[in-house]
Short mmCIF file of N, CA and C in Angstrom, two decimals:
data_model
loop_
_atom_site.label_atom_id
_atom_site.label_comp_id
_atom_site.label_asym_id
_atom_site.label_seq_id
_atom_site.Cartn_x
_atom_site.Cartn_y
_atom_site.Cartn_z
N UNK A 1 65.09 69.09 121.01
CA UNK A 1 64.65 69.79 119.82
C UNK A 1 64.40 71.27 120.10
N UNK A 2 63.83 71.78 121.51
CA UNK A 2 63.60 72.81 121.63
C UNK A 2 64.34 73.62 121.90
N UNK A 3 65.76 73.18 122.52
CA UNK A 3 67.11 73.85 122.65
C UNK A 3 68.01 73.97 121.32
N UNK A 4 67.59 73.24 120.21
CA UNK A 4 68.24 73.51 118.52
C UNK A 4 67.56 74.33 118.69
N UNK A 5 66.42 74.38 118.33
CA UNK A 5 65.15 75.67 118.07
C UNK A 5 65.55 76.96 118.45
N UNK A 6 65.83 76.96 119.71
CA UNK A 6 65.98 78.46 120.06
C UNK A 6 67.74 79.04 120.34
N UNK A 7 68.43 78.15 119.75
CA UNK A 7 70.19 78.11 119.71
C UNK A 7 69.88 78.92 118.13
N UNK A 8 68.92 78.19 117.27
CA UNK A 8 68.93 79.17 116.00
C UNK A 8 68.36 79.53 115.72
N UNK A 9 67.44 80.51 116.42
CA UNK A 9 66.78 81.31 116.80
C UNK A 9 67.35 82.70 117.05
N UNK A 10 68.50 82.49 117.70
CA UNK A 10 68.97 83.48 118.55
C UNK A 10 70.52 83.69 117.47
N UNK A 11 70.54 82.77 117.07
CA UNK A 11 71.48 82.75 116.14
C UNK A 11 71.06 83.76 114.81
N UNK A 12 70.18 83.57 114.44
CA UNK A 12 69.77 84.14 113.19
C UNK A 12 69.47 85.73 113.73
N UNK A 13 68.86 85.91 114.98
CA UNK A 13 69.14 87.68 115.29
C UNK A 13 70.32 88.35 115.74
N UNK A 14 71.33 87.50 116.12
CA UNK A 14 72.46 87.97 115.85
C UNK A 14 72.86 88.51 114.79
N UNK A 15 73.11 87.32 114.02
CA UNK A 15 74.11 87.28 112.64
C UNK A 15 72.79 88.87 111.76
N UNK A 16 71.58 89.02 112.05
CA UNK A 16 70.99 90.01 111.28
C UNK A 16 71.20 91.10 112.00
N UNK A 17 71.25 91.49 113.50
CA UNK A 17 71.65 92.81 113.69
C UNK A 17 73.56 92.83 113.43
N UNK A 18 74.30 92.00 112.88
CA UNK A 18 75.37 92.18 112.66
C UNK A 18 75.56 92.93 110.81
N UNK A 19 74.58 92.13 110.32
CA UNK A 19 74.51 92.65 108.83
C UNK A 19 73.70 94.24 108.74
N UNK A 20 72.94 94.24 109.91
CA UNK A 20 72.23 95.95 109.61
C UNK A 20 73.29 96.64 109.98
N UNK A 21 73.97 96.53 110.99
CA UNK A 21 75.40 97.08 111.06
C UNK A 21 76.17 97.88 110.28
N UNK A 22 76.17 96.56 109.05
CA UNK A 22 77.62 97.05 107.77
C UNK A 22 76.35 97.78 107.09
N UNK A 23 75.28 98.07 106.99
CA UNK A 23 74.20 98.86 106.24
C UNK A 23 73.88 99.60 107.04
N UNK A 24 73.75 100.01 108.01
CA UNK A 24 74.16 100.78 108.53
C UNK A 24 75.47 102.08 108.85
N UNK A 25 76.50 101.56 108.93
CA UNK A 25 77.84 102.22 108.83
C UNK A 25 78.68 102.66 107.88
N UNK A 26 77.55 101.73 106.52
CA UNK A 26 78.03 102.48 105.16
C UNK A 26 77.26 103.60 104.52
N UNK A 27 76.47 104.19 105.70
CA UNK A 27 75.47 105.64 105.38
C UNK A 27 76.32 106.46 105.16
N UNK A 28 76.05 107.22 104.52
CA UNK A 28 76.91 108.68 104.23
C UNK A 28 76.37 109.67 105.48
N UNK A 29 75.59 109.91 105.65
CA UNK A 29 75.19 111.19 106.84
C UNK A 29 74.33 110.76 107.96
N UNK A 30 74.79 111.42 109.30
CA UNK A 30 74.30 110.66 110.17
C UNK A 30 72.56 110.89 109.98
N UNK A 31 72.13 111.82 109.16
CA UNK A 31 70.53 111.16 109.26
C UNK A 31 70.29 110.14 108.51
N UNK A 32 71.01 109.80 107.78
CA UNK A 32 70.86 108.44 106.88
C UNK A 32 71.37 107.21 107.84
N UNK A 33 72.66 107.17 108.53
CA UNK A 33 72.74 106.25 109.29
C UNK A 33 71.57 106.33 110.82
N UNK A 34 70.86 107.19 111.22
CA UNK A 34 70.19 107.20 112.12
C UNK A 34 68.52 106.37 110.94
N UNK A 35 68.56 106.91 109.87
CA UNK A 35 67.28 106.22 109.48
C UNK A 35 67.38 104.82 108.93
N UNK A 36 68.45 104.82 108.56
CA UNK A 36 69.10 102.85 108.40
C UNK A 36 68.40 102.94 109.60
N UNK A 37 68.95 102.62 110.77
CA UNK A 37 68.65 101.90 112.37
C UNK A 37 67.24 101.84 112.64
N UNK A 38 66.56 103.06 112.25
CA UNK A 38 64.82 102.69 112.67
C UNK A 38 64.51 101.68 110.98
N UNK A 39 64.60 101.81 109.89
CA UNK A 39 64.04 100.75 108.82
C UNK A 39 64.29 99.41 109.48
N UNK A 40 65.88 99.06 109.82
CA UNK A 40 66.22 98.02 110.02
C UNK A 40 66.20 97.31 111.93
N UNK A 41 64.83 98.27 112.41
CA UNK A 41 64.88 97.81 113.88
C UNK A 41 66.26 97.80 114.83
N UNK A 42 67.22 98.95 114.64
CA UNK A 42 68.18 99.28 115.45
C UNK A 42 67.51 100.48 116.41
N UNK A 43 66.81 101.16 115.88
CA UNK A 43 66.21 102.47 116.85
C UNK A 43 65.02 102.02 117.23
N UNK A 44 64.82 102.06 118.36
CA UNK A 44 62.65 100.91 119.10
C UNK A 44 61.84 102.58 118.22
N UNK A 45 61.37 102.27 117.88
CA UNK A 45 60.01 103.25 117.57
C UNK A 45 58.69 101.90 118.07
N UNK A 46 58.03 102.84 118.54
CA UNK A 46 56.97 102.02 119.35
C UNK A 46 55.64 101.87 118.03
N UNK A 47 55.17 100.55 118.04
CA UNK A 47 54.23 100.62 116.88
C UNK A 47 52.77 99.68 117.52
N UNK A 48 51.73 99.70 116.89
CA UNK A 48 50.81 99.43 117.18
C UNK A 48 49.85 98.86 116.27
N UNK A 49 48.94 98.05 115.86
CA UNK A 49 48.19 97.89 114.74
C UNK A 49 46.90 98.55 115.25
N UNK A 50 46.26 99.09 113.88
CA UNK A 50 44.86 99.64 114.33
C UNK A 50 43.96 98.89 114.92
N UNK A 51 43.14 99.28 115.36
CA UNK A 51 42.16 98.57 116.41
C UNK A 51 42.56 98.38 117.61
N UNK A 52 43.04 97.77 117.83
CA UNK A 52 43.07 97.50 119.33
C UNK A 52 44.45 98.38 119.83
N UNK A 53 44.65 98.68 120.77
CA UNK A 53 45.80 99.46 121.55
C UNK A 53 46.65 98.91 122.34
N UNK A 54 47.42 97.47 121.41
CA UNK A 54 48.37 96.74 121.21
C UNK A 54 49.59 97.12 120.99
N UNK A 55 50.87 97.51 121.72
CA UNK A 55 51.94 98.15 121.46
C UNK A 55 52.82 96.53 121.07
N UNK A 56 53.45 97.08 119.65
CA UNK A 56 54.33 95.38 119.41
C UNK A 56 55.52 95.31 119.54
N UNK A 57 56.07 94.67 119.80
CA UNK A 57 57.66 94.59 119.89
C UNK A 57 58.39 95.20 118.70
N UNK A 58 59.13 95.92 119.05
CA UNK A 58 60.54 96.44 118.23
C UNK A 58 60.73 95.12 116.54
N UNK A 59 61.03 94.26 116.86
CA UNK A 59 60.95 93.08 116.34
C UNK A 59 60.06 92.68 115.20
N UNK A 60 58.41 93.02 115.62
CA UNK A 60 57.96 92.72 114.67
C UNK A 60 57.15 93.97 113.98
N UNK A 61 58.22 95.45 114.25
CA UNK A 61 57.18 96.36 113.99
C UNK A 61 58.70 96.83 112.82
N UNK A 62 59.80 96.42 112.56
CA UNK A 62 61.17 97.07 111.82
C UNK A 62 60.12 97.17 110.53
N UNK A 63 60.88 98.25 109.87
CA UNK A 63 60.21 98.05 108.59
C UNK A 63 60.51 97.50 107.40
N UNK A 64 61.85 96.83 107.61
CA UNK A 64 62.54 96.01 106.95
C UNK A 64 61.89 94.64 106.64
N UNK A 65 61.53 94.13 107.80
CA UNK A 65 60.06 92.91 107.70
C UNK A 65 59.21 92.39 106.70
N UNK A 66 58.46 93.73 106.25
CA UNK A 66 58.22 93.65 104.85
C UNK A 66 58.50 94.62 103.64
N UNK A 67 59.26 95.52 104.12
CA UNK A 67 59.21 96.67 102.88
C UNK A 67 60.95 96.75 102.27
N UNK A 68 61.67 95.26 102.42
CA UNK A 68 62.56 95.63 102.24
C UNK A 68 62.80 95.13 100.89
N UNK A 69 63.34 95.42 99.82
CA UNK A 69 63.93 95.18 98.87
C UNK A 69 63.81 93.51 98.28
N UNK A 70 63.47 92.49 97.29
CA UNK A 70 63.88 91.32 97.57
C UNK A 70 65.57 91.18 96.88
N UNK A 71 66.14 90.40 97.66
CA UNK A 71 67.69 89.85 97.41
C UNK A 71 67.70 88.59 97.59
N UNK A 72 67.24 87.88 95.84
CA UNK A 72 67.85 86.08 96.36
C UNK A 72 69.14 85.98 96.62
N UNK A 73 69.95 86.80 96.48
CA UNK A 73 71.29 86.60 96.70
C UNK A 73 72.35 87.69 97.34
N UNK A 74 72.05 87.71 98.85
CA UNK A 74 72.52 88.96 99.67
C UNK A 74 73.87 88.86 99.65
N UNK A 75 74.47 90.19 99.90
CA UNK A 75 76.27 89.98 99.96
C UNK A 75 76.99 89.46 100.77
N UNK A 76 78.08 89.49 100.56
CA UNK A 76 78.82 87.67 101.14
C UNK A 76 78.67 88.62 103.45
N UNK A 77 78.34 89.74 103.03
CA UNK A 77 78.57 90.73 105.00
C UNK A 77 77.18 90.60 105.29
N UNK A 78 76.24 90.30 104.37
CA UNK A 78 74.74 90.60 104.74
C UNK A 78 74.07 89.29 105.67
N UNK A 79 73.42 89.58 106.79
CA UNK A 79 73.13 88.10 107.52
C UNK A 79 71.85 87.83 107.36
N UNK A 80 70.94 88.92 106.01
CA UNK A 80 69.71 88.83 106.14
C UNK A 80 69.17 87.18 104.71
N UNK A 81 68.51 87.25 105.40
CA UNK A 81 67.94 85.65 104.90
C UNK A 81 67.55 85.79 103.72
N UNK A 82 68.05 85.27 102.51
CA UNK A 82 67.90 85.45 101.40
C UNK A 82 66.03 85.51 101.05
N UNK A 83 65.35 86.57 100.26
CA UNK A 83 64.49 86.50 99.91
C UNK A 83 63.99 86.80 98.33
N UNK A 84 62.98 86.38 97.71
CA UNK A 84 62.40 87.13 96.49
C UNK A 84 61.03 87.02 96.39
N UNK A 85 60.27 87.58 97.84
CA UNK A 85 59.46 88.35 97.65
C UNK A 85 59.74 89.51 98.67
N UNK A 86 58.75 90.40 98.87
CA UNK A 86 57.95 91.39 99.48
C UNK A 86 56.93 91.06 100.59
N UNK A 87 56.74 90.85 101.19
CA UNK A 87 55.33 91.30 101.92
C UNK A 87 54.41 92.78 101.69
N UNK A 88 55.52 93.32 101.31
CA UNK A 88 54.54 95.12 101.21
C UNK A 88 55.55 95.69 99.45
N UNK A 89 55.33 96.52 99.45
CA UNK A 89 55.61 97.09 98.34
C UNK A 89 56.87 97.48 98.97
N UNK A 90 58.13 97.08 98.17
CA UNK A 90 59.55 97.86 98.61
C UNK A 90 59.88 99.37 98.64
N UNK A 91 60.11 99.78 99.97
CA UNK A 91 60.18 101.50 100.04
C UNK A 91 61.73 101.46 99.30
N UNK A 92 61.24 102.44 98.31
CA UNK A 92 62.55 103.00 97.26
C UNK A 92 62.24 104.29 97.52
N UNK A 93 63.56 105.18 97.00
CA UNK A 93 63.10 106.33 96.26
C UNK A 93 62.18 106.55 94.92
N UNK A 94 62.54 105.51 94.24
CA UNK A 94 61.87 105.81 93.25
C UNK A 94 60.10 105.45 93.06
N UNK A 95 59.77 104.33 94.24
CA UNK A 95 58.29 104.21 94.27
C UNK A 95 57.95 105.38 94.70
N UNK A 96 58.69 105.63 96.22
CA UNK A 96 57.64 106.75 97.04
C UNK A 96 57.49 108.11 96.03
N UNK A 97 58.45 108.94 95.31
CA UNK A 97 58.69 110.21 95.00
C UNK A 97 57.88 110.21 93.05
N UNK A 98 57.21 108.91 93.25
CA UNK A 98 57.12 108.83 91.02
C UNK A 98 55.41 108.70 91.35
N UNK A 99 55.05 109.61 90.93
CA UNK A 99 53.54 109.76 90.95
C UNK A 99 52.97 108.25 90.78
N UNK A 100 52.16 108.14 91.37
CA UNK A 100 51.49 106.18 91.20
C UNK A 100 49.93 105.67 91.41
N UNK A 101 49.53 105.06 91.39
CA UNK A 101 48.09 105.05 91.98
C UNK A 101 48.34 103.91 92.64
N UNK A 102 47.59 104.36 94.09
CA UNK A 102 48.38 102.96 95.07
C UNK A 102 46.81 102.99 95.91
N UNK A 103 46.84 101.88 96.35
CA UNK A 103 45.40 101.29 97.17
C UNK A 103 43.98 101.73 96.00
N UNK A 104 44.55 101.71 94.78
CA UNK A 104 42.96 101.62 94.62
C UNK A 104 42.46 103.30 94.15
N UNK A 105 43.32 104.12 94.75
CA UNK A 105 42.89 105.99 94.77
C UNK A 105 43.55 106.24 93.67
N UNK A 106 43.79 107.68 93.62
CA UNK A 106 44.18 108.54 92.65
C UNK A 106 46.02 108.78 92.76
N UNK A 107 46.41 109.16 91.71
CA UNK A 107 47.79 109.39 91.41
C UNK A 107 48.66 109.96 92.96
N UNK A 108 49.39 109.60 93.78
CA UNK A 108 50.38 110.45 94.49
C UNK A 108 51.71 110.01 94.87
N UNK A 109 52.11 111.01 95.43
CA UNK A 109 53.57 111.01 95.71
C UNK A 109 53.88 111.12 96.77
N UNK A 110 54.52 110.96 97.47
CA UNK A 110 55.40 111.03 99.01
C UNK A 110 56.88 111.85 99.35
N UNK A 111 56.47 112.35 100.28
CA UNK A 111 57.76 113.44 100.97
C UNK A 111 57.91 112.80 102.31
N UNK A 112 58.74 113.73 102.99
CA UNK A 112 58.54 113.29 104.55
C UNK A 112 58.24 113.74 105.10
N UNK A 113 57.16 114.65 105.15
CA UNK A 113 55.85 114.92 106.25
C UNK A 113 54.29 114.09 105.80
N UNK A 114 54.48 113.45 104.26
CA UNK A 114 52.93 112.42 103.69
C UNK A 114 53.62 111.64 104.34
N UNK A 115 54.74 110.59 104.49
CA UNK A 115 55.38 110.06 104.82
C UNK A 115 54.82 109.70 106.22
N UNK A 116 55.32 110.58 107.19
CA UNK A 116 55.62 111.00 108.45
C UNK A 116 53.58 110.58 109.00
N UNK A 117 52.79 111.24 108.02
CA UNK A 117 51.43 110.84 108.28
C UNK A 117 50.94 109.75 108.20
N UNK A 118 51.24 109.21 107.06
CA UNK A 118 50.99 108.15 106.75
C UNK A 118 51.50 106.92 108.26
N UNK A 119 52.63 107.27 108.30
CA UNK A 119 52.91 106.56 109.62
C UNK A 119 52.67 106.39 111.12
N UNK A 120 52.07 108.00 111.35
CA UNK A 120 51.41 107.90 112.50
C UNK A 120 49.78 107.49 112.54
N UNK A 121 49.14 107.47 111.62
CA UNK A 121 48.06 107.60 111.35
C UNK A 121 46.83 106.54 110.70
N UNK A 122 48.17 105.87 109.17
CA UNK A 122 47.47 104.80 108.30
C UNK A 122 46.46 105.78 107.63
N UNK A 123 47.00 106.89 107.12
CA UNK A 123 45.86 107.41 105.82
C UNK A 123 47.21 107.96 105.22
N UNK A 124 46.79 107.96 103.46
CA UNK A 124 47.93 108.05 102.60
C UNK A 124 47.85 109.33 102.33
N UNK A 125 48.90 109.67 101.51
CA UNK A 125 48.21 111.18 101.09
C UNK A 125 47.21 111.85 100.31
N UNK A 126 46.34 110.68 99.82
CA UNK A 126 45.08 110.78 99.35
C UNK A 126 43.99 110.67 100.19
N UNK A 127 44.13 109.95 101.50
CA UNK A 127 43.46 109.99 101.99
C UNK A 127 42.38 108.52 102.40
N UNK A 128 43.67 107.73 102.16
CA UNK A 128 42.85 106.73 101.87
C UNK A 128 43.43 106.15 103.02
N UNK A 129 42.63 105.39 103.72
CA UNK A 129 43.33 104.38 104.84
C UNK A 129 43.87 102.96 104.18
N UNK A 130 45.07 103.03 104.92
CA UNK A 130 46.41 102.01 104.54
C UNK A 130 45.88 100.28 105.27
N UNK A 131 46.35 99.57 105.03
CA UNK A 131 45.96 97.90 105.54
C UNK A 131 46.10 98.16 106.91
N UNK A 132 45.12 97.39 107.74
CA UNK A 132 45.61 97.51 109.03
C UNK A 132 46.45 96.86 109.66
N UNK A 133 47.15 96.07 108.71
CA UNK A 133 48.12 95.11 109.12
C UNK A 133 49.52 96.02 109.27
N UNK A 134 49.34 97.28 108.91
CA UNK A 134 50.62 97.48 109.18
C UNK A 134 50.39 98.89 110.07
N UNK A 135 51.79 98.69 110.81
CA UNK A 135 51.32 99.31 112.51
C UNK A 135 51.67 100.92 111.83
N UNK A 136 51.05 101.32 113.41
CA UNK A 136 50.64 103.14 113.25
C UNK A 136 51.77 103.19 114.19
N UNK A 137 53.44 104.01 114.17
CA UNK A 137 53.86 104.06 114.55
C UNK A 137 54.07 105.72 115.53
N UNK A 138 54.62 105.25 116.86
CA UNK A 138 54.82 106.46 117.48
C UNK A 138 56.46 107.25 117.44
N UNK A 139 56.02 108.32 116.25
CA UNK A 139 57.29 108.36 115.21
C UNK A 139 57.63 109.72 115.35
N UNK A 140 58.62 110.31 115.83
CA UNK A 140 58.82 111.64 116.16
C UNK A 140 59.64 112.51 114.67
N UNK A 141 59.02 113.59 114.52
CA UNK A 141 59.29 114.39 113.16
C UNK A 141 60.98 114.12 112.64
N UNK A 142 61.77 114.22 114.08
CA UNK A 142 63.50 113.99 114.11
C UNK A 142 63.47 112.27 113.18
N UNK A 143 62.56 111.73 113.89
CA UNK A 143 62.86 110.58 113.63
C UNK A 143 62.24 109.91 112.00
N UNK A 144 61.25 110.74 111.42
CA UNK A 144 60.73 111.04 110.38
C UNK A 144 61.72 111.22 109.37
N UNK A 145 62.28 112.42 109.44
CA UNK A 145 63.40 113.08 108.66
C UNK A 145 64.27 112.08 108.76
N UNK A 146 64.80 111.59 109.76
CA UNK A 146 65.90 110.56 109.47
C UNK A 146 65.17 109.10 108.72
N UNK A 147 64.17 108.78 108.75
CA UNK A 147 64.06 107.37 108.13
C UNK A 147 63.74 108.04 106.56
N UNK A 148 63.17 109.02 106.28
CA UNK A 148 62.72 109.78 104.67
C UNK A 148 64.45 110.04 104.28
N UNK A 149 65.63 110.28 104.83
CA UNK A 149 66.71 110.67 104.39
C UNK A 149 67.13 109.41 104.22
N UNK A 150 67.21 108.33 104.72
CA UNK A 150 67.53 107.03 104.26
C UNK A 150 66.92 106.30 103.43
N UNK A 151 65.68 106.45 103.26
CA UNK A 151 64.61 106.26 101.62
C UNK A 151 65.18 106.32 100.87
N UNK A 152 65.73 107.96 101.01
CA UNK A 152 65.74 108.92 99.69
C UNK A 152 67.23 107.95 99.02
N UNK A 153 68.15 107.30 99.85
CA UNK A 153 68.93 106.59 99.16
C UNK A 153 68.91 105.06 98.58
N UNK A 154 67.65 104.72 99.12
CA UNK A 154 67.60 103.35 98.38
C UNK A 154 66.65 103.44 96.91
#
């Protein structure tokens, strides 16, 4: 049983870094295809949850995990596991950039330096600290700009 287990196991991270791939390679500019790869755990950005000084695997820090889009019905190239929910609020262009009231605070919006904070840090651009469930990543400005240029297209 434990050799099925981990035959599809290993199976299912295949066939998904094969589908970030074709979403990947259908970016228009390489900062968009460089920010596909960190959303979808192709680039390691090192992440951490608050409190303790826990560095987590590549794996369970992608941001695809929970902020990706739901699709009960992915395309016939996509290897990602059909879903219709969220775990987190889906990063769009149109959530991050449309004025909103999010956690509870006052109206804001997101660029990619609130962005960029928000991620190293877990405070929004109001100022509010973010769940601690989701990690404080060690996220370089290059690497900022490229995941906010790949936002900006979903």
């Amino acid at each position: 049983m434990k050799v099925v287990t981990i035959i599809a196991l290993a199976a299912q991270i295949i066939l998904f870094s094969i589908g970030t791939q074709n979403v990947i390679a259908s970016e228009n500019t390489p900062h968009q295809q460089r920010g596909a790869a960190i959303f979808y755990g192709e680039i390691d950005i090192s992440g951490r949850l608050a409190g303790p000084d826990l560095v987590l695997p590549t794996l369970a820090t992608r941001c695809a995990n929970c902020h990706e889009e739901p699709n009960p019905t992915p395309p016939p190239t996509s290897s990602t596991i059909p879903s219709t929910t969220s775990f987190a609020q889906p990063l769009t262009s149109q959530y991050l950039q449309t004025p909103q009231v999010r956690r509870g605070g006052p109206s804001s919006i997101f660029n990619a330096q609130r962005l960029c904070e928000l991620l190293r840090t877990g405070i929004d651009p109001t100022h509010i600290i973010i769940s601690t469930t989701m990690p404080r990543y060690d996220i370089t400005d290059a690497q900022c700009e490229d995941l906010w240029a790949f936002l900006e297209t979903k």
